């Protein structure tokens, strides 16, 4: 596709359920980032994938959060046993390489945990 | 203290005014980005710079590496410029840090 694609755009779930959020980056982009933006807050870094290197997971808020990137392309962010504080917009961004490349963001997946 | 500080946090201007948003950082960087997020919308990249100045239409971004400071200027502001403007830096280890954003409202 022409841009970074995220799905679903909106997800409402019950507390305790697991959710999967998908990010399809721009073709050829080796760097992929997941961020979280809570209502009225700034961007919170979650995880960073660069090519085949081990991902930087330093931003994941708890062990309920995990992410993988298969084949160096599509990434899935999984949140297990969701809590109300997980409600946020989850944003994915990609760029051609690491530092110094222009970032391209997806439209985000809005997660609401009831 | 955040590694990336933006000011002001909120800014209201009248249409036509010249606007400046500031970003200061305390870490070594390889590049700095200015991003724009419209209400309910996605985030788009406005500028990426590592030195000097860049201009795109009514937008100008400058960076002073020695002072670890960048500014985003908007000339002849318009209500459609109303958005959150975010400063982000590429750290030397390829990680990124973000400022909290500046919410700009331009009134007609």
Short mmCIF file of C-alpha atoms in Angstrom, two decimals:
data_model
loop_
_atom_site.label_atom_id
_atom_site.label_comp_id
_atom_site.label_asym_id
_atom_site.label_seq_id
_atom_site.Cartn_x
_atom_site.Cartn_y
_atom_site.Cartn_z
CA UNK A 1 0.00 0.00 0.00
CA UNK A 2 0.92 3.63 -0.27
CA UNK A 3 0.96 4.31 3.45
CA UNK A 4 1.15 2.65 6.84
CA UNK A 5 -2.01 0.64 7.38
CA UNK A 6 -3.39 -0.23 10.81
CA UNK A 7 -6.30 -2.43 11.80
CA UNK A 8 -8.74 -2.41 13.37
CA UNK A 9 -9.34 1.35 13.39
CA UNK A 10 -11.55 0.95 16.44
CA UNK A 11 -11.78 -1.85 18.96
CA UNK A 12 -14.05 -2.06 21.98
CA UNK A 13 -13.40 -4.94 24.32
CA UNK A 14 -14.24 -6.10 27.79
CA UNK A 15 -11.76 -6.01 30.62
CA UNK A 16 -9.77 -9.23 30.76
CA UNK A 17 -10.00 -10.06 27.05
CA UNK A 18 -6.98 -10.28 24.76
CA UNK A 19 -6.66 -7.97 21.73
CA UNK A 20 -4.44 -7.97 18.66
CA UNK A 21 -3.60 -4.83 16.73
CA UNK A 22 -2.02 -5.03 13.31
CA UNK A 23 0.38 -2.73 11.48
CA UNK A 24 1.31 -3.07 7.83
CA UNK A 25 4.25 -0.72 7.17
CA UNK A 26 5.26 0.85 3.90
CA UNK A 27 6.99 -1.68 1.68
CA UNK A 28 10.76 -1.52 2.06
CA UNK A 29 10.69 0.22 5.42
CA UNK A 30 12.98 -1.66 7.77
CA UNK A 31 12.21 0.34 10.93
CA UNK A 32 8.83 -0.04 12.64
CA UNK A 33 7.65 1.63 15.84
CA UNK A 34 4.63 1.19 18.09
CA UNK A 35 3.45 4.12 20.21
CA UNK A 36 0.51 4.70 22.52
CA UNK A 37 -1.37 7.93 22.98
CA UNK A 38 -3.79 8.18 25.86
CA UNK A 39 -6.52 10.83 25.82
CA UNK A 40 -4.95 14.27 25.95
CA UNK A 41 -1.47 12.86 26.44
CA UNK A 42 1.69 12.77 24.36
CA UNK A 43 3.16 9.84 22.49
CA UNK A 44 4.49 6.98 24.61
CA UNK A 45 7.08 4.72 22.99
CA UNK A 46 6.27 1.00 23.23
CA UNK A 47 8.55 -1.05 20.97
CA UNK A 48 10.91 -0.62 18.01
CA UNK A 49 11.84 -3.13 15.30
CA UNK A 50 14.84 -2.56 13.04
CA UNK A 51 15.38 -5.12 10.30
CA UNK A 52 16.32 -8.52 11.70
CA UNK A 53 17.77 -7.12 14.93
CA UNK A 54 16.30 -7.95 18.31
CA UNK A 55 13.50 -5.46 19.00
CA UNK A 56 13.83 -2.68 21.57
CA UNK A 57 11.06 -3.61 24.03
CA UNK A 58 12.05 -1.07 26.67
CA UNK A 59 8.80 0.88 26.35
CA UNK A 60 6.36 -1.97 26.91
CA UNK A 61 4.44 -1.07 30.10
CA UNK A 62 3.93 -4.61 31.40
CA UNK A 63 4.35 -8.26 30.49
CA UNK A 64 0.77 -8.26 29.22
CA UNK A 65 2.08 -6.42 26.16
CA UNK A 66 4.00 -8.17 23.41
CA UNK A 67 4.71 -7.56 19.76
CA UNK A 68 6.16 -9.45 16.87
CA UNK A 69 7.11 -8.64 13.34
CA UNK A 70 6.92 -11.50 10.89
CA UNK A 71 9.16 -11.58 7.83
CA UNK A 72 10.37 -8.07 8.52
CA UNK A 73 7.05 -6.62 7.41
CA UNK A 74 3.68 -6.85 9.20
CA UNK A 75 3.69 -6.36 12.96
CA UNK A 76 1.15 -7.43 15.56
CA UNK A 77 0.83 -5.83 18.98
CA UNK A 78 -0.91 -8.12 21.47
CA UNK A 79 -2.37 -7.02 24.77
CA UNK A 80 -3.39 -9.84 27.09
CA UNK A 81 -5.95 -9.56 29.87
CA UNK A 82 -6.77 -5.97 28.93
CA UNK A 83 -7.32 -3.39 31.65
CA UNK A 84 -9.21 -0.10 31.49
CA UNK A 85 -5.94 1.83 31.63
CA UNK A 86 -4.95 0.20 28.34
CA UNK A 87 -7.58 2.35 26.58
CA UNK A 88 -5.69 4.58 24.15
CA UNK A 89 -4.89 5.10 20.51
CA UNK A 90 -2.14 2.73 19.42
CA UNK A 91 -0.05 4.23 16.62
CA UNK A 92 2.36 2.50 14.31
CA UNK A 93 5.07 4.27 12.33
CA UNK A 94 7.65 3.08 9.85
CA UNK A 95 10.61 4.48 8.00
CA UNK A 96 13.10 3.31 5.43
CA UNK A 97 15.96 2.93 7.86
CA UNK A 98 16.79 3.83 11.42
CA UNK A 99 17.72 7.25 12.67
CA UNK A 100 17.52 10.09 10.21
CA UNK A 101 14.72 8.81 8.02
CA UNK A 102 11.32 10.48 7.65
CA UNK A 103 8.65 8.86 9.78
CA UNK A 104 5.32 7.75 8.33
CA UNK A 105 2.46 7.13 10.75
CA UNK A 106 -0.63 5.00 10.43
CA UNK A 107 -4.04 6.34 11.40
CA UNK A 108 -3.97 4.43 14.65
CA UNK A 109 -6.12 1.83 16.35
CA UNK A 110 -8.41 3.24 19.02
CA UNK A 111 -8.79 0.72 21.84
CA UNK A 112 -11.52 1.09 24.42
CA UNK A 113 -11.57 -1.34 27.34
CA UNK A 114 -14.89 -1.37 29.18
CA UNK B 1 12.89 15.92 33.59
CA UNK B 2 11.81 14.95 30.07
CA UNK B 3 14.56 14.62 27.54
CA UNK B 4 12.47 16.66 25.07
CA UNK B 5 10.68 19.76 26.32
CA UNK B 6 8.25 21.80 24.24
CA UNK B 7 6.84 25.22 24.90
CA UNK B 8 4.29 26.51 25.09
CA UNK B 9 2.00 23.62 25.98
CA UNK B 10 -1.00 25.48 24.58
CA UNK B 11 -1.10 28.42 22.22
CA UNK B 12 -4.04 30.47 20.94
CA UNK B 13 -3.50 32.96 18.14
CA UNK B 14 -5.54 35.17 15.85
CA UNK B 15 -5.55 34.43 12.14
CA UNK B 16 -2.59 36.08 10.46
CA UNK B 17 -0.30 36.07 13.48
CA UNK B 18 3.28 34.79 13.39
CA UNK B 19 3.65 31.72 15.60
CA UNK B 20 6.70 30.16 17.23
CA UNK B 21 6.83 26.80 18.97
CA UNK B 22 10.00 25.83 20.78
CA UNK B 23 11.69 22.51 21.47
CA UNK B 24 14.68 21.89 23.72
CA UNK B 25 16.39 18.57 24.25
CA UNK B 26 19.01 17.34 26.66
CA UNK B 27 20.45 14.32 24.85
CA UNK B 28 22.69 13.72 21.87
CA UNK B 29 20.70 13.44 18.69
CA UNK B 30 21.25 12.64 15.05
CA UNK B 31 18.08 14.33 13.77
CA UNK B 32 15.02 16.23 14.94
CA UNK B 33 11.49 15.92 13.58
CA UNK B 34 8.49 18.22 13.69
CA UNK B 35 5.18 16.38 13.43
CA UNK B 36 1.61 17.62 13.09
CA UNK B 37 -1.48 15.93 14.47
CA UNK B 38 -4.90 17.31 13.59
CA UNK B 39 -7.84 16.67 15.95
CA UNK B 40 -9.02 13.12 15.42
CA UNK B 41 -6.50 12.69 12.66
CA UNK B 42 -3.27 10.94 12.05
CA UNK B 43 0.23 12.27 12.43
CA UNK B 44 2.19 13.66 9.52
CA UNK B 45 5.83 14.57 9.32
CA UNK B 46 6.46 18.26 8.62
CA UNK B 47 10.23 18.46 8.82
CA UNK B 48 13.26 16.37 9.56
CA UNK B 49 16.44 18.34 10.15
CA UNK B 50 19.88 17.89 11.60
CA UNK B 51 21.25 21.40 11.04
CA UNK B 52 20.31 24.86 9.87
CA UNK B 53 16.88 25.73 8.58
CA UNK B 54 14.18 24.28 6.35
CA UNK B 55 11.16 26.00 4.82
CA UNK B 56 7.98 24.56 3.39
CA UNK B 57 5.30 27.03 2.41
CA UNK B 58 4.40 29.07 5.49
CA UNK B 59 6.30 26.74 7.81
CA UNK B 60 9.92 27.24 8.82
CA UNK B 61 11.95 24.98 11.11
CA UNK B 62 15.32 25.85 12.57
CA UNK B 63 17.75 23.95 14.75
CA UNK B 64 20.76 25.03 16.79
CA UNK B 65 22.77 21.91 17.58
CA UNK B 66 25.11 23.69 20.03
CA UNK B 67 22.21 25.05 22.05
CA UNK B 68 20.13 21.86 21.65
CA UNK B 69 17.14 23.88 20.56
CA UNK B 70 14.75 23.93 17.64
CA UNK B 71 11.91 26.22 16.67
CA UNK B 72 8.92 25.80 14.39
CA UNK B 73 7.55 29.02 12.93
CA UNK B 74 4.25 29.52 11.14
CA UNK B 75 3.82 32.74 9.17
CA UNK B 76 0.39 34.22 8.36
CA UNK B 77 -1.35 31.62 10.53
CA UNK B 78 -4.72 30.25 9.46
CA UNK B 79 -7.44 28.34 11.34
CA UNK B 80 -6.52 25.21 9.38
CA UNK B 81 -3.11 25.32 11.13
CA UNK B 82 -4.91 24.40 14.36
CA UNK B 83 -3.37 21.12 15.46
CA UNK B 84 -0.97 19.57 17.94
CA UNK B 85 2.67 20.07 16.94
CA UNK B 86 5.09 17.46 18.23
CA UNK B 87 8.86 17.63 18.42
CA UNK B 88 10.70 14.31 18.23
CA UNK B 89 14.40 13.48 18.27
CA UNK B 90 16.42 10.57 16.94
CA UNK B 91 18.85 9.49 19.61
CA UNK B 92 22.29 8.33 18.59
CA UNK B 93 21.25 4.72 19.33
CA UNK B 94 18.38 4.92 16.79
CA UNK B 95 15.75 5.24 19.54
CA UNK B 96 13.34 8.18 19.50
CA UNK B 97 11.99 10.53 22.13
CA UNK B 98 8.94 12.76 21.83
CA UNK B 99 7.93 16.05 23.33
CA UNK B 100 4.49 16.32 24.92
CA UNK B 101 3.21 18.44 22.05
CA UNK B 102 1.98 22.00 21.65
CA UNK B 103 -1.74 22.46 21.05
CA UNK B 104 -2.22 25.38 18.65
CA UNK B 105 -5.60 27.02 18.10
CA UNK B 106 -5.85 29.72 15.44
CA UNK B 107 -9.04 31.78 15.66
CA UNK B 108 -10.55 33.45 12.60
#
